[in-house]
Coordinates of C-alpha atoms in Angstrom, one line a residue:
M1 CA 247.8 154.7 313.5
R2 CA 248.5 151.7 311.3
D3 CA 251.9 150.1 310.6
F4 CA 251.8 148.5 307.1
N5 CA 255.3 147.0 307.5
Y6 CA 255.6 143.2 307.5
H7 CA 255.5 141.7 311.0
R8 CA 254.8 138.0 311.6
R9 CA 252.1 137.4 314.2
R10 CA 253.4 135.7 317.3
T11 CA 252.1 132.1 317.6
S12 CA 253.0 129.0 319.5
V13 CA 254.8 126.1 317.9
V14 CA 253.0 122.8 317.0
N15 CA 255.2 119.9 316.1
V16 CA 253.8 117.7 313.3
G17 CA 256.0 114.7 312.8
G18 CA 259.2 116.8 313.2
V19 CA 257.8 119.7 311.1
G20 CA 257.3 122.8 313.2
I21 CA 254.4 125.0 312.5
G22 CA 254.2 128.5 314.0
G23 CA 256.7 130.5 316.1
D24 CA 259.9 131.3 314.1
N25 CA 259.4 128.4 311.7
P26 CA 259.0 129.2 308.0
V27 CA 255.5 129.3 306.6
R28 CA 254.9 125.6 305.7
V29 CA 253.3 124.5 302.5
Q30 CA 251.1 121.5 302.0
S31 CA 248.7 119.7 299.7
M32 CA 246.2 116.8 299.7
T33 CA 246.0 113.7 297.7
N34 CA 243.0 113.1 295.3
T35 CA 243.4 109.3 295.1
S36 CA 241.1 106.9 296.9
T37 CA 242.7 106.3 300.3
M38 CA 242.2 102.6 299.8
D39 CA 244.3 102.8 296.7
T40 CA 247.6 102.3 298.6
D41 CA 249.9 102.4 295.6
G42 CA 248.3 105.5 294.0
S43 CA 248.2 107.3 297.4
V44 CA 251.9 106.5 298.1
A45 CA 252.8 107.8 294.6
Q46 CA 250.9 111.1 295.1
C47 CA 252.4 111.6 298.6
K48 CA 255.9 111.1 297.0
A49 CA 255.1 113.6 294.2
I50 CA 253.9 116.2 296.7
S51 CA 256.9 115.7 298.9
M52 CA 259.3 115.8 295.9
A53 CA 257.7 119.1 294.8
G54 CA 258.6 120.6 298.2
G55 CA 255.4 120.0 300.2
D56 CA 256.1 119.9 303.9
I57 CA 252.9 118.1 304.9
V58 CA 250.4 115.8 303.0
R59 CA 246.7 115.3 303.8
L60 CA 244.6 112.3 302.9
T61 CA 240.8 111.8 303.4
A62 CA 239.5 109.2 305.8
Q63 CA 235.8 108.6 305.3
G64 CA 235.8 105.7 307.7
V65 CA 237.9 103.6 310.0
R66 CA 239.3 101.4 307.3
E67 CA 240.6 104.4 305.4
A68 CA 242.1 105.8 308.6
D69 CA 243.8 102.4 309.2
N70 CA 245.1 102.3 305.6
I71 CA 246.7 105.7 306.0
G72 CA 248.9 103.9 308.5
E73 CA 249.9 101.4 305.7
I74 CA 250.6 104.3 303.3
R75 CA 252.7 105.9 306.0
R76 CA 254.7 102.7 306.5
R77 CA 255.4 102.4 302.8
L78 CA 256.6 106.0 302.6
R79 CA 258.9 105.6 305.6
E80 CA 260.4 102.4 304.0
A81 CA 261.1 104.5 300.9
G82 CA 262.9 107.1 303.0
I83 CA 260.1 109.7 302.7
D84 CA 259.3 111.2 306.1
V85 CA 256.7 113.8 305.1
P86 CA 254.1 114.0 307.9
L87 CA 250.6 112.8 307.1
V88 CA 247.3 114.3 308.1
A89 CA 243.9 112.4 308.1
D90 CA 241.0 114.5 307.0
I91 CA 237.8 113.7 308.8
H92 CA 234.2 114.7 308.1
F93 CA 231.0 113.3 309.8
N94 CA 232.8 110.3 311.3
P95 CA 234.4 110.8 314.7
K96 CA 235.2 107.0 314.9
A97 CA 237.5 107.6 311.9
A98 CA 239.2 110.4 313.8
F99 CA 239.8 108.2 316.8
A100 CA 241.2 105.4 314.5
A101 CA 243.5 107.9 312.7
A102 CA 245.0 109.4 315.9
S103 CA 247.5 106.5 316.2
Q104 CA 248.2 106.3 312.5
V105 CA 249.2 109.8 311.4
E106 CA 251.0 112.9 312.7
K107 CA 247.9 115.1 312.6
V108 CA 244.1 114.7 312.3
R109 CA 241.9 117.4 310.8
I110 CA 238.4 117.6 312.2
N111 CA 235.5 119.9 311.2
P112 CA 233.6 121.4 314.1
G113 CA 230.5 121.6 311.9
N114 CA 230.2 117.8 311.8
F115 CA 232.5 116.2 314.4
V116 CA 229.9 116.1 317.3
D117 CA 226.8 117.8 316.0
P118 CA 224.9 115.9 313.3
G119 CA 225.4 116.7 309.7
R120 CA 223.8 119.8 308.2
T121 CA 220.1 119.6 307.6
F122 CA 219.7 123.3 306.9
R123 CA 216.9 123.3 309.5
H124 CA 216.5 126.3 311.7
L125 CA 216.6 125.2 315.4
E126 CA 215.7 127.2 318.5
Y127 CA 217.8 126.9 321.7
T128 CA 217.2 128.6 325.0
D129 CA 220.4 129.8 326.8
E130 CA 220.2 126.8 329.1
E131 CA 219.8 124.3 326.2
Y132 CA 222.7 125.9 324.3
A133 CA 224.9 125.6 327.4
R134 CA 224.0 121.9 327.7
E135 CA 225.0 121.4 324.1
L136 CA 228.4 122.9 324.8
E137 CA 228.8 120.5 327.8
R138 CA 228.0 117.6 325.4
L139 CA 230.6 119.0 323.0
D140 CA 233.2 119.0 325.8
E141 CA 232.4 115.4 326.7
A142 CA 232.7 114.2 323.1
V143 CA 235.9 116.1 322.2
T144 CA 237.9 115.5 325.4
P145 CA 238.5 111.8 324.9
F146 CA 239.8 112.5 321.4
L147 CA 242.2 115.1 322.7
E148 CA 243.5 112.7 325.3
L149 CA 244.1 110.0 322.7
C150 CA 246.0 112.5 320.5
R151 CA 248.0 113.5 323.5
E152 CA 249.0 109.9 324.2
N153 CA 250.1 109.4 320.6
S154 CA 251.8 112.9 320.2
T155 CA 249.3 113.6 317.4
A156 CA 248.5 117.2 316.5
I157 CA 245.0 118.2 315.4
R158 CA 243.7 120.9 313.0
I159 CA 240.4 122.4 313.8
G160 CA 239.2 123.2 310.3
V161 CA 236.0 125.4 309.9
N162 CA 234.6 125.9 306.4
H163 CA 232.0 128.4 305.2
G164 CA 228.9 126.5 304.5
S165 CA 229.6 123.5 306.7
L166 CA 228.6 125.0 310.1
S167 CA 226.3 122.9 312.3
D168 CA 222.6 123.6 312.6
R169 CA 223.3 124.6 316.2
I170 CA 225.8 127.3 315.3
M171 CA 223.5 128.4 312.4
S172 CA 220.6 128.8 314.8
R173 CA 222.5 131.5 316.7
Y174 CA 224.8 133.1 314.1
G175 CA 223.7 132.1 310.6
D176 CA 226.2 131.2 308.0
T177 CA 228.3 134.3 308.8
P178 CA 231.9 135.1 309.7
A179 CA 230.8 135.5 313.3
G180 CA 229.4 132.0 313.2
M181 CA 232.5 130.5 311.7
V182 CA 234.7 132.2 314.4
E183 CA 232.5 131.0 317.2
S184 CA 232.5 127.4 315.8
A185 CA 236.3 127.4 316.0
M186 CA 236.5 129.2 319.4
E187 CA 234.2 126.6 321.0
F188 CA 236.7 123.9 320.2
L189 CA 239.7 126.0 321.1
R190 CA 238.2 126.7 324.5
I191 CA 237.9 123.0 325.1
C192 CA 241.6 122.5 324.0
R193 CA 242.7 125.2 326.4
K194 CA 240.6 123.8 329.2
R195 CA 242.2 120.4 328.7
D196 CA 245.7 121.9 328.3
F197 CA 246.0 120.5 324.8
K198 CA 248.4 122.7 322.9
D199 CA 249.1 120.8 319.7
V200 CA 246.4 122.6 317.7
V201 CA 246.4 124.3 314.3
I202 CA 243.3 126.3 313.3
S203 CA 241.9 127.0 309.9
I204 CA 238.8 129.0 308.8
K205 CA 238.2 128.9 305.1
A206 CA 235.7 130.0 302.4
S207 CA 235.5 130.0 298.6
N208 CA 234.5 133.7 298.8
V209 CA 237.8 135.5 299.2
T210 CA 236.3 138.6 301.0
V211 CA 234.5 136.3 303.5
M212 CA 237.7 134.3 304.1
V213 CA 239.8 137.3 304.8
E214 CA 237.2 139.0 307.0
T215 CA 236.7 135.8 309.0
V216 CA 240.4 135.1 309.6
R217 CA 240.9 138.6 310.8
L218 CA 237.9 138.2 313.2
L219 CA 239.3 134.9 314.4
V220 CA 242.7 136.5 315.1
K221 CA 241.1 139.2 317.1
A222 CA 238.9 136.7 319.0
M223 CA 242.0 134.6 319.9
D224 CA 244.0 137.7 320.9
D225 CA 241.1 138.8 323.1
E226 CA 241.2 135.4 324.9
G227 CA 245.0 135.1 325.0
M228 CA 245.3 132.3 322.4
F229 CA 248.2 132.1 320.0
F230 CA 247.5 128.9 318.1
P231 CA 249.1 128.8 314.6
L232 CA 246.9 129.4 311.6
H233 CA 246.5 127.4 308.4
L234 CA 245.3 129.5 305.4
G235 CA 243.5 128.6 302.3
V236 CA 240.8 129.6 299.9
T237 CA 238.5 126.6 299.4
E238 CA 237.2 125.5 296.0
A239 CA 239.4 128.1 294.2
G240 CA 239.2 126.3 290.8
D241 CA 242.0 125.8 288.3
G242 CA 244.4 127.7 286.0
E243 CA 244.9 131.4 286.3
D244 CA 241.6 132.0 288.1
G245 CA 242.4 129.5 290.8
R246 CA 245.9 130.9 291.4
V247 CA 244.7 134.5 291.4
K248 CA 241.9 133.8 293.8
S249 CA 244.2 131.9 296.2
A250 CA 246.9 134.5 296.0
V251 CA 244.5 137.4 296.7
G252 CA 243.1 135.8 299.9
I253 CA 246.2 134.0 301.2
G254 CA 248.6 136.7 300.2
A255 CA 246.6 139.5 301.8
L256 CA 246.7 137.7 305.2
L257 CA 250.3 136.6 304.9
A258 CA 251.3 140.2 304.2
E259 CA 249.6 141.2 307.4
G260 CA 251.7 138.6 309.3
I261 CA 248.9 136.2 309.6
G262 CA 249.4 132.5 308.7
D263 CA 251.8 129.7 309.6
T264 CA 251.0 127.1 307.0
I265 CA 249.1 127.3 303.7
R266 CA 247.5 125.3 301.0
V267 CA 246.6 126.5 297.6
S268 CA 243.6 124.4 296.6
L269 CA 243.6 123.8 292.8
S270 CA 241.4 121.5 290.7
E271 CA 244.6 120.0 289.3
P272 CA 247.2 117.3 290.2
P273 CA 248.0 118.1 293.8
E274 CA 251.7 118.5 293.3
N275 CA 250.9 121.6 291.1
E276 CA 249.8 123.4 294.2
I277 CA 253.2 123.4 295.8
P278 CA 255.2 125.7 293.5
V279 CA 252.4 128.2 293.7
A280 CA 252.4 128.1 297.5
K281 CA 256.1 128.3 297.7
S282 CA 256.2 131.3 295.3
L283 CA 253.6 133.1 297.5
V284 CA 255.6 132.4 300.7
E285 CA 258.9 133.5 299.0
Y286 CA 257.3 136.8 297.9
I287 CA 255.8 137.6 301.2
S288 CA 258.9 136.7 303.1
S289 CA 260.9 139.2 301.0
F290 CA 258.9 142.0 302.7
A291 CA 260.7 141.3 306.0
D292 CA 263.9 142.9 304.5
A293 CA 262.1 145.9 302.9
P294 CA 262.9 149.4 304.1
A295 CA 260.6 150.6 306.9
L296 CA 257.6 152.7 306.1
P297 CA 256.0 155.3 308.4
A298 CA 252.8 154.5 310.3
V299 CA 249.8 156.4 309.0
E300 CA 246.2 157.1 310.2
T301 CA 243.9 154.6 308.5
V302 CA 240.6 155.9 307.2
S303 CA 237.5 154.5 305.6
R304 CA 236.5 155.8 302.2
E305 CA 233.0 155.6 300.7
C306 CA 233.1 155.0 297.0
Q307 CA 231.0 157.1 294.7
P308 CA 227.7 155.3 293.9
M309 CA 227.7 152.9 290.9
R310 CA 231.4 153.6 290.2
A311 CA 233.1 150.5 288.8
P312 CA 236.8 150.2 289.5
V313 CA 238.9 151.2 286.6
V314 CA 241.4 148.9 284.9
M315 CA 244.3 150.4 283.0
G316 CA 246.9 148.5 280.9
T317 CA 250.5 149.2 280.1
H318 CA 249.6 152.0 277.6
K319 CA 249.1 155.6 278.6
K320 CA 245.6 156.9 278.6
S321 CA 245.9 158.6 275.2
D322 CA 246.8 155.2 273.7
Y323 CA 244.2 153.3 275.5
G324 CA 241.2 154.7 273.6
R325 CA 238.7 157.1 275.1
D326 CA 235.8 155.0 273.9
A327 CA 237.0 152.1 276.0
M328 CA 237.4 154.1 279.2
P329 CA 234.8 154.0 282.0
D330 CA 232.6 156.9 282.8
L331 CA 235.1 157.9 285.6
F332 CA 237.4 159.3 282.9
A333 CA 234.8 160.9 280.7
D334 CA 235.4 164.5 281.5
C335 CA 239.1 164.2 282.3
D336 CA 241.9 165.2 279.8
D337 CA 244.7 163.8 281.9
T338 CA 245.9 162.1 285.0
V339 CA 248.3 163.2 287.8
A340 CA 251.2 160.8 288.3
V341 CA 252.5 160.7 291.9
D342 CA 255.4 158.7 293.4
A343 CA 253.8 157.0 296.5
A344 CA 257.0 157.7 298.5
C345 CA 256.4 161.5 298.0
W346 CA 252.6 161.6 298.4
S347 CA 252.6 164.3 301.1
E348 CA 254.5 166.7 298.7
A349 CA 251.8 166.4 296.1
I350 CA 248.7 167.2 298.2
G351 CA 248.5 170.8 297.1
M352 CA 248.6 170.0 293.4
I353 CA 246.1 167.2 293.8
M354 CA 243.6 169.3 295.7
D355 CA 243.8 172.1 293.2
N356 CA 242.6 169.5 290.6
P357 CA 239.9 167.5 292.4
E358 CA 238.4 165.9 289.3
I359 CA 241.7 164.5 287.9
P360 CA 242.5 160.9 288.7
V361 CA 245.7 160.4 290.6
V362 CA 247.9 157.5 289.6
L363 CA 250.1 156.5 292.6
T364 CA 253.2 154.5 291.6
S365 CA 255.4 152.5 294.0
R366 CA 258.8 151.0 293.5
H367 CA 259.1 149.9 297.1
P368 CA 260.0 146.2 297.6
N369 CA 256.7 145.9 299.5
P370 CA 254.7 148.0 297.0
A371 CA 251.2 147.4 298.4
A372 CA 252.3 148.6 301.9
E373 CA 253.8 151.8 300.5
L374 CA 250.6 152.4 298.4
L375 CA 248.4 151.8 301.4
V376 CA 250.4 154.4 303.4
A377 CA 250.0 156.9 300.5
L378 CA 246.3 156.1 299.9
N379 CA 245.4 156.4 303.6
G380 CA 247.5 159.6 303.9
L381 CA 245.8 161.3 301.0
V382 CA 242.3 160.5 302.1
A383 CA 243.1 161.6 305.7
E384 CA 244.2 164.9 304.2
G385 CA 240.8 165.4 302.5
V386 CA 241.7 164.3 298.9
T387 CA 238.6 163.3 297.0
N388 CA 240.2 162.5 293.6
P389 CA 239.9 159.0 292.2
L390 CA 243.0 157.2 293.3
L391 CA 244.6 154.5 291.1
P392 CA 247.5 152.5 292.5
H393 CA 250.1 151.5 289.8
I394 CA 252.8 148.8 290.1
A395 CA 255.2 147.8 287.4
Y396 CA 256.5 144.2 287.5
T397 CA 259.7 143.9 285.5
G398 CA 262.3 141.3 285.2
I399 CA 260.2 138.4 286.5
N400 CA 258.3 135.7 284.7
A401 CA 254.6 135.7 283.8
D402 CA 253.5 133.3 286.6
D403 CA 255.2 135.4 289.3
V404 CA 253.6 138.6 287.8
R405 CA 250.2 137.1 288.2
L406 CA 250.8 136.0 291.8
R407 CA 252.5 139.2 292.9
A408 CA 249.8 141.4 291.4
A409 CA 247.1 139.3 293.0
V410 CA 248.8 139.7 296.4
D411 CA 249.5 143.4 296.1
F412 CA 246.3 144.7 294.5
G413 CA 244.1 142.2 296.4
R414 CA 245.6 143.6 299.6
I415 CA 244.8 147.2 298.5
F416 CA 241.2 146.4 297.6
L417 CA 240.6 144.3 300.8
N418 CA 241.8 147.4 302.8
G419 CA 239.0 149.5 301.3
F420 CA 240.4 151.3 298.2
T421 CA 238.4 150.5 295.2
D422 CA 238.8 153.2 292.5
G423 CA 240.9 151.2 290.2
M424 CA 244.2 149.6 289.3
W425 CA 247.1 149.7 286.8
V426 CA 249.3 146.6 286.4
E427 CA 252.3 147.0 284.2
S428 CA 254.6 144.2 283.1
D429 CA 257.0 143.3 280.3
A430 CA 256.1 139.6 280.7
L431 CA 252.4 139.8 279.8
T432 CA 250.6 141.2 276.8
D433 CA 248.0 143.9 277.2
D434 CA 245.2 141.3 276.8
E435 CA 246.8 139.1 279.4
L436 CA 247.2 142.1 281.8
S437 CA 243.5 143.0 281.2
R438 CA 242.4 139.4 282.0
L439 CA 244.6 139.4 285.1
S440 CA 243.3 142.7 286.3
F441 CA 239.6 141.7 285.9
G442 CA 240.4 138.4 287.6
I443 CA 241.7 140.2 290.7
L444 CA 238.7 142.5 290.7
Q445 CA 236.4 139.5 290.5
A446 CA 238.2 137.7 293.3
V447 CA 237.4 140.6 295.6
R448 CA 233.9 141.0 294.2
L449 CA 234.3 144.5 292.9
R450 CA 233.7 143.9 289.1
I451 CA 232.2 140.7 287.7
S452 CA 233.4 140.1 284.2
R453 CA 233.2 136.3 283.7
T454 CA 231.6 133.1 284.9
E455 CA 233.0 132.1 288.3
Y456 CA 233.6 128.4 289.2
I457 CA 233.7 127.2 292.7
A458 CA 235.4 123.9 292.2
C459 CA 237.0 121.7 294.8
P460 CA 240.5 120.3 294.3
G461 CA 239.3 116.7 294.7
C462 CA 240.3 114.1 297.2
G463 CA 239.6 110.4 298.0
R464 CA 235.9 111.2 298.3
T465 CA 235.6 112.5 294.8
L466 CA 233.2 110.5 292.7
F467 CA 234.3 111.5 289.2
D468 CA 237.3 112.8 287.3
L469 CA 237.2 116.3 288.6
Q470 CA 239.7 117.9 286.1
S471 CA 238.0 116.7 283.0
T472 CA 234.5 117.4 284.4
L473 CA 235.4 120.9 285.4
K474 CA 236.7 121.5 281.9
A475 CA 233.5 120.1 280.3
V476 CA 231.3 122.3 282.6
K477 CA 233.5 125.3 281.7
D478 CA 233.2 124.6 278.0
A479 CA 229.4 124.6 278.2
T480 CA 228.9 127.6 280.5
S481 CA 231.9 129.9 280.5
H482 CA 230.1 132.5 278.4
L483 CA 227.5 133.1 281.2
K484 CA 229.0 136.2 282.7
G485 CA 228.3 136.8 286.4
L486 CA 227.0 133.3 287.1
K487 CA 228.6 131.3 289.9
I488 CA 228.7 127.5 289.3
G489 CA 229.9 125.0 291.9
V490 CA 231.6 121.8 290.6
M491 CA 232.0 119.5 293.6
G492 CA 233.3 116.0 293.9
C493 CA 231.0 114.7 296.6
I494 CA 228.3 115.7 299.1
V495 CA 230.9 116.6 301.8
N496 CA 231.9 119.6 299.8
G497 CA 228.6 119.9 298.0
P498 CA 225.6 121.8 299.1
G499 CA 227.3 123.4 302.1
E500 CA 230.7 124.5 301.0
M501 CA 229.6 125.7 297.6
A502 CA 227.3 128.0 299.6
D503 CA 228.3 131.0 297.5
A504 CA 227.3 129.3 294.2
D505 CA 224.1 130.0 292.2
Y506 CA 224.0 126.5 290.8
G507 CA 225.9 123.3 291.6
Y508 CA 227.1 120.1 289.9
V509 CA 227.8 117.6 292.7
G510 CA 228.9 114.0 292.7
A511 CA 226.1 111.9 294.2
G512 CA 227.5 108.4 293.6
V513 CA 229.7 106.5 291.2
G514 CA 228.6 107.8 287.7
R515 CA 225.8 109.9 289.2
I516 CA 225.4 113.7 289.6
T517 CA 222.9 115.8 291.5
L518 CA 222.2 119.4 290.3
Y519 CA 221.6 122.1 292.8
K520 CA 220.1 125.6 292.8
G521 CA 221.9 127.2 295.8
K522 CA 221.7 124.5 298.5
V523 CA 218.6 122.9 297.1
P524 CA 218.8 119.7 295.0
V525 CA 216.7 120.1 291.8
E526 CA 217.6 116.9 289.9
R527 CA 219.0 113.9 291.8
N528 CA 221.2 111.0 290.7
I529 CA 221.5 111.9 287.0
P530 CA 223.7 109.6 284.9
A531 CA 227.0 111.4 284.5
E532 CA 226.7 111.3 280.7
E533 CA 223.4 113.3 280.8
A534 CA 224.4 115.7 283.5
I535 CA 225.8 118.6 281.5
P536 CA 222.9 118.7 278.9
R537 CA 220.5 118.6 281.9
L538 CA 222.4 121.4 283.6
V539 CA 222.1 123.5 280.4
A540 CA 218.4 122.7 280.1
F541 CA 217.9 123.7 283.7
L542 CA 219.8 127.0 283.2
R543 CA 217.5 127.7 280.2
A544 CA 214.4 127.0 282.2
E545 CA 215.8 129.3 284.9
G546 CA 216.1 132.1 282.4
V547 CA 219.8 132.6 282.9
W548 CA 221.0 131.0 279.8
R549 CA 222.1 132.9 276.7
E550 CA 223.6 131.6 273.5
K551 CA 227.3 131.9 272.8
E552 CA 228.3 134.7 270.5
A553 CA 229.5 133.5 267.1

């Protein structure tokens, strides 16, 4: 039996500069600066903006020791200005920077994929069990002094695993898989427990929402199996900008928060970092409201195999007769009507539904936690043997357009990520039919059920970024947004380049000041192109690949 009511997962508390993460503390929201960390004035200004927007924690990149030291100066300036927001140093490839940062900040983020093991070479290595065990001993020897230094300075750490940035050692055993990501995190967590270091937050992220959600669920199970209750940081990496970035983040983060998983979140947008905070706060506010919702009964959860080649249906605000038969997918071709059922009364409608097995059933919820009630009804109907197409319907009224988008992404994303994929019906008085259609297809694309547009895997930018990310992303979109189904990575530097855009078909990656390298998958195909030539060269390469088509007039 499964209880779909909201219950916050029990976690231990980690203190980050006076801000508690986990336990009974509220879900904390955070962001990251995109200024150069050596630009003290600019970084201080961005930290202030994030804090003033309501951010609980601010992260800055520290490529090396001098950047780590300068975060200390940024911190001093902020404290002088009366701003006590905790600071986090973000470390990749340079453990010396992590050691330097431990005495300068309230938390240090390290990546298990490159903290001790060498940077990714994408080479397949072979290890015997004895060799692998020795590698784990070497890991312990390297990590333990860092933990002791953090203990001395009351500095918390975040162990942050990203899809695409696993070490070659982990890749040799697990591949670039959710299981590999979980094991990468667990190796470090076992060292923390062995050394009795408790001030640890853990994150495990991907730009692919389905991979991110699956991996976090696996991590929670792995931690539960080993009696670990470290708090979790949630995020969808490289989500992009605008509506697509917000929807993608809300689907992944929201689905997990609704399951009670997550103690701090970051919504990663390729926009000014303070823009991330209102989105994150709206997500937390919506999920938190579920705690006061009326209780729902537990129900047997079942798996449902979709009919082959059936694409999920999208319905707008209009009834079917107004929607236009020519526009309806094949699923509706032989149907004259639909059956509307209140999700609260699903068990009373089973006889009528089973007497009409070919008619789509529209399940409507008015519950304060609508996805939970719909999941109870959906699982209940399938467990009773119902084979009709099942379309969940939620009407969002009396709220603004931005909140409609976020709530619909949370609710329908949660339904789809729990295995129900026949279709959806979003209704709202705040969005036009065209806007509702775009939103619906955006949610379906985020969960990889229907691909209807170009997808951009774009990092939010940080002090490592080597070009103006926002204007560059816009230029790449202007040139390629008509290439339906293509996944294009736009990444500011090599740290987030060939690895963390692992899900992209092609990549546009900062290689140096004013220089771009183009990728096909993880393989560079044109290196160090002058920035002014990069987009024409990208278009030319896509033509040569045979994936280009001209824009429609």
